[in-house]
CSV table of C-alpha atoms in Angstrom, one decimal:
chain,number,residue,atom,x,y,z
P,1,ASP,CA,-25.2,64.7,298.1
P,2,LEU,CA,-24.4,68.4,297.4
P,3,LEU,CA,-27.1,69.6,299.9
P,4,ASP,CA,-25.3,67.7,302.7
P,5,TRP,CA,-22.4,70.0,302.6
P,6,THR,CA,-24.0,73.3,301.5
P,7,ARG,CA,-26.1,73.3,304.7
P,8,ASP,CA,-22.9,74.4,306.5
P,9,VAL,CA,-22.4,77.4,304.2
P,10,TYR,CA,-23.1,80.6,306.0
P,11,PHE,CA,-24.1,83.8,304.2
P,12,LEU,CA,-22.2,86.8,305.4
P,13,LYS,CA,-23.4,90.4,305.2
P,14,PRO,CA,-21.0,92.8,303.4
P,15,LEU,CA,-18.6,94.6,305.8
P,16,SER,CA,-18.3,98.3,305.9
P,17,ARG,CA,-15.2,99.9,304.4
P,18,ASP,CA,-14.0,101.0,307.8
P,19,ARG,CA,-14.3,97.4,309.1
P,20,LEU,CA,-12.4,96.1,306.1
P,21,ARG,CA,-9.7,98.7,306.6
P,22,GLU,CA,-9.2,97.4,310.2
P,23,ILE,CA,-9.0,93.8,308.9
P,24,ILE,CA,-6.2,94.7,306.5
P,25,VAL,CA,-4.3,97.2,308.7
P,26,GLU,CA,-4.5,96.0,312.3
P,27,PRO,CA,-2.8,92.6,311.9
P,28,ALA,CA,0.0,94.2,310.0
P,29,LYS,CA,0.3,97.0,312.6
P,30,SER,CA,0.5,94.4,315.4
P,31,LYS,CA,3.7,93.1,313.7
P,32,ASN,CA,5.1,96.6,313.0
P,33,ILE,CA,4.4,96.2,309.3
P,34,GLN,CA,3.3,99.4,307.4
P,35,VAL,CA,0.8,99.3,304.6
P,36,GLU,CA,1.7,102.1,302.3
P,37,PRO,CA,1.1,104.2,300.1
P,38,PRO,CA,-2.6,105.0,301.0
P,39,GLN,CA,-3.6,104.1,297.4
P,40,LEU,CA,-2.6,100.5,297.9
P,41,LEU,CA,-5.0,100.2,300.8
P,42,GLU,CA,-7.7,101.9,298.8
P,43,ASP,CA,-7.1,99.4,295.9
P,44,LEU,CA,-7.4,96.5,298.3
P,45,LEU,CA,-10.6,97.9,299.8
P,46,ASP,CA,-12.1,98.4,296.3
P,47,PHE,CA,-11.3,94.8,295.4
P,48,ALA,CA,-12.8,93.4,298.6
P,49,GLN,CA,-16.0,95.3,298.1
P,50,ALA,CA,-16.4,94.5,294.4
P,51,GLY,CA,-17.7,91.0,294.7
P,52,ASP,CA,-19.8,88.8,296.9
P,53,ALA,CA,-16.7,86.7,297.8
P,54,GLY,CA,-14.2,89.7,297.8
P,55,LEU,CA,-13.5,89.3,301.5
P,56,SER,CA,-12.5,85.6,301.2
P,57,LEU,CA,-10.3,86.3,298.1
P,58,LEU,CA,-8.8,89.3,299.9
P,59,GLY,CA,-7.2,86.8,302.3
P,60,ILE,CA,-5.4,85.2,299.4
P,61,VAL,CA,-4.1,88.5,298.2
P,62,LEU,CA,-3.0,89.6,301.6
P,63,ALA,CA,-1.1,86.4,302.2
P,64,GLU,CA,0.9,86.9,299.0
P,65,LEU,CA,1.6,90.6,299.9
P,66,TRP,CA,2.7,89.5,303.4
P,67,ASP,CA,5.2,86.9,301.9
P,68,ALA,CA,6.6,89.5,299.4
P,69,ARG,CA,7.0,92.3,301.9
P,70,GLN,CA,10.3,94.0,302.3
P,71,ASP,CA,11.8,96.2,305.1
P,72,ASN,CA,8.7,95.8,307.3
P,73,ALA,CA,6.5,97.4,304.6
P,74,ILE,CA,3.8,96.2,302.2
P,75,SER,CA,4.3,98.8,299.5
P,76,ALA,CA,3.5,99.6,295.9
P,77,GLN,CA,6.7,97.6,295.1
P,78,THR,CA,5.3,94.6,297.0
P,79,GLN,CA,2.1,94.9,295.0
P,80,ALA,CA,4.0,95.0,291.7
P,81,ALA,CA,6.2,92.0,292.7
P,82,ILE,CA,3.1,89.8,293.0
P,83,GLY,CA,1.5,91.1,289.8
P,84,GLY,CA,-1.1,93.1,291.7
P,85,VAL,CA,-4.4,91.7,292.9
P,86,ALA,CA,-5.0,90.2,289.5
P,87,GLY,CA,-1.7,88.2,289.6
P,88,ALA,CA,-2.4,86.8,293.0
P,89,ILE,CA,-5.9,85.8,292.1
P,90,ALA,CA,-4.8,84.2,288.8
P,91,ARG,CA,-2.1,82.1,290.5
P,92,HIS,CA,-4.6,81.0,293.1
P,93,ALA,CA,-7.2,80.1,290.5
P,94,ASP,CA,-4.7,78.1,288.4
P,95,HIS,CA,-3.6,76.2,291.6
P,96,VAL,CA,-7.2,75.2,292.3
P,97,ILE,CA,-7.8,74.0,288.8
P,98,GLY,CA,-4.4,72.3,288.7
P,99,SER,CA,-5.4,70.3,291.8
P,100,LEU,CA,-8.1,68.5,289.8
P,101,SER,CA,-7.7,65.4,287.7
P,102,ARG,CA,-7.8,65.9,283.9
P,103,GLU,CA,-11.4,64.7,283.7
P,104,ARG,CA,-12.5,67.0,286.5
P,105,ARG,CA,-10.6,70.0,285.0
P,106,ILE,CA,-12.8,69.6,281.9
P,107,VAL,CA,-15.9,69.7,284.1
P,108,ALA,CA,-14.5,72.7,286.0
P,109,ARG,CA,-14.0,74.5,282.7
P,110,LYS,CA,-17.6,73.8,281.7
P,111,LEU,CA,-19.0,74.9,285.1
P,112,LEU,CA,-17.0,78.1,285.2
P,113,LEU,CA,-17.8,79.0,281.6
P,114,SER,CA,-21.5,78.6,282.3
P,115,LEU,CA,-21.1,81.4,284.9
P,116,VAL,CA,-19.8,84.0,282.4
P,117,THR,CA,-21.0,85.4,279.1
P,118,PRO,CA,-18.7,85.7,276.1
P,119,GLU,CA,-18.7,89.5,276.9
P,120,LYS,CA,-17.4,88.6,280.4
P,121,THR,CA,-20.6,89.5,282.3
P,122,LEU,CA,-21.1,87.3,285.4
P,123,LEU,CA,-24.1,85.0,285.4
P,124,ARG,CA,-25.9,83.3,288.3
P,125,ARG,CA,-27.0,79.7,288.1
P,126,SER,CA,-28.9,77.3,290.4
P,127,GLU,CA,-27.4,74.2,291.8
P,128,ASP,CA,-29.6,72.1,289.6
P,129,GLU,CA,-28.4,73.9,286.4
P,130,LEU,CA,-24.8,73.2,287.4
P,131,VAL,CA,-24.9,69.7,288.7
P,132,SER,CA,-26.9,68.5,285.7
P,133,GLN,CA,-23.9,69.0,283.5
P,134,SER,CA,-22.0,65.9,284.6
P,135,THR,CA,-21.9,63.2,287.2
P,136,GLU,CA,-18.6,64.7,288.4
P,137,ALA,CA,-20.2,68.2,288.7
P,138,PRO,CA,-21.2,68.0,292.4
P,139,ARG,CA,-17.7,67.1,293.4
P,140,VAL,CA,-16.0,69.7,291.2
P,141,LEU,CA,-18.5,72.3,292.3
P,142,ARG,CA,-17.5,71.6,295.9
P,143,VAL,CA,-13.8,72.1,295.0
P,144,LEU,CA,-14.5,75.4,293.2
P,145,LEU,CA,-16.6,76.7,296.1
P,146,GLY,CA,-14.0,75.6,298.7
P,147,GLY,CA,-11.3,77.1,296.5
P,148,ARG,CA,-13.2,80.4,296.5
P,149,LEU,CA,-13.5,80.6,292.7
P,150,ILE,CA,-17.2,80.6,293.0
P,151,CYS,CA,-19.6,81.7,295.7
P,152,LEU,CA,-23.1,80.9,296.8
P,153,THR,CA,-25.3,83.9,297.0
P,154,ASP,CA,-28.6,84.0,298.9
P,155,THR,CA,-31.4,85.4,296.8
P,156,PRO,CA,-35.2,85.5,297.1
P,157,ALA,CA,-35.2,82.6,294.5
P,158,GLY,CA,-32.8,80.6,296.7
P,159,GLY,CA,-29.1,80.0,296.6
P,160,LEU,CA,-27.4,80.8,293.3
P,161,TYR,CA,-23.8,80.3,292.3
P,162,GLN,CA,-21.6,82.8,290.5
P,163,LEU,CA,-17.9,83.5,289.9
P,164,ALA,CA,-16.5,84.9,293.2
P,165,HIS,CA,-15.1,88.1,291.6
P,166,GLN,CA,-15.3,89.9,288.3
P,167,LEU,CA,-11.5,89.7,288.0
P,168,LEU,CA,-11.8,86.0,287.4
P,169,ALA,CA,-13.8,86.8,284.2
P,170,THR,CA,-11.8,89.7,283.0
P,171,THR,CA,-8.1,89.2,284.0
P,172,TRP,CA,-7.5,85.5,284.7
P,173,PRO,CA,-5.5,84.3,281.7
P,174,THR,CA,-6.9,80.8,281.9
P,175,MET,CA,-10.5,82.0,281.7
P,176,GLN,CA,-9.6,84.4,278.9
P,177,ARG,CA,-8.2,81.4,276.9
P,178,TRP,CA,-11.3,79.3,277.6
P,179,ILE,CA,-13.6,82.1,276.5
P,180,ASP,CA,-11.6,82.6,273.3
P,181,GLU,CA,-11.6,78.9,272.6
P,182,GLN,CA,-15.4,78.6,272.9
P,183,ALA,CA,-16.1,81.6,270.7
P,184,PRO,CA,-17.6,80.7,267.4
P,185,VAL,CA,-15.1,80.9,264.5
P,186,GLN,CA,-15.9,83.8,262.3
P,187,PRO,CA,-16.1,82.8,258.7
P,188,SER,CA,-13.4,84.3,256.6
P,189,ARG,CA,-14.5,86.8,253.9
P,190,PRO,CA,-14.5,85.2,250.4
P,191,SER,CA,-11.7,86.6,248.3
P,192,LEU,CA,-12.6,89.0,245.6
P,193,PRO,CA,-12.1,87.8,242.1
P,194,ALA,CA,-9.0,89.1,240.4
P,195,LEU,CA,-9.6,92.1,238.1
P,196,ARG,CA,-8.6,91.6,234.6
P,197,VAL,CA,-6.8,94.4,233.0
P,198,PRO,CA,-7.9,94.8,229.4
């Protein structure tokens, strides 16, 4: 039952910008790795603070930056090499979806699309709304939550699910394709009758 595993989910309070800065810089500094230029650090901080699950996704981005570092520095070139934050998140999201069977990928697509509008605004949904979509939905929901593509937000109305970050709605190519594919086909304009020249 879905409730059996969500009872172990803990809601974390957002961290201050200074605390996030420490989380990014201190482990690198302990290994004599420089994070430069300052704008790179600011971009990472902005990303981490932009969504309810920004901190958990930040770990994915930092791991890619760490692997791509050169000359003991995580630099703007390192950031470009991984395609920036958006590239790292897109690769991670595709990996999570690719880990599912074909049947469950279809369910994952439905679940994720139900959390975003055609205009790419994030929506929040209850557990009941999501798991009612398919018998496979509870299992797929667990994979998406564990894979950090969605997060569970504590609200006065109870726990609500949403995409973990706005970037998943706006820059993840797979999501862009899904949104485009579900958009209603616009009827073509009828052609005008040919004008007869007297």
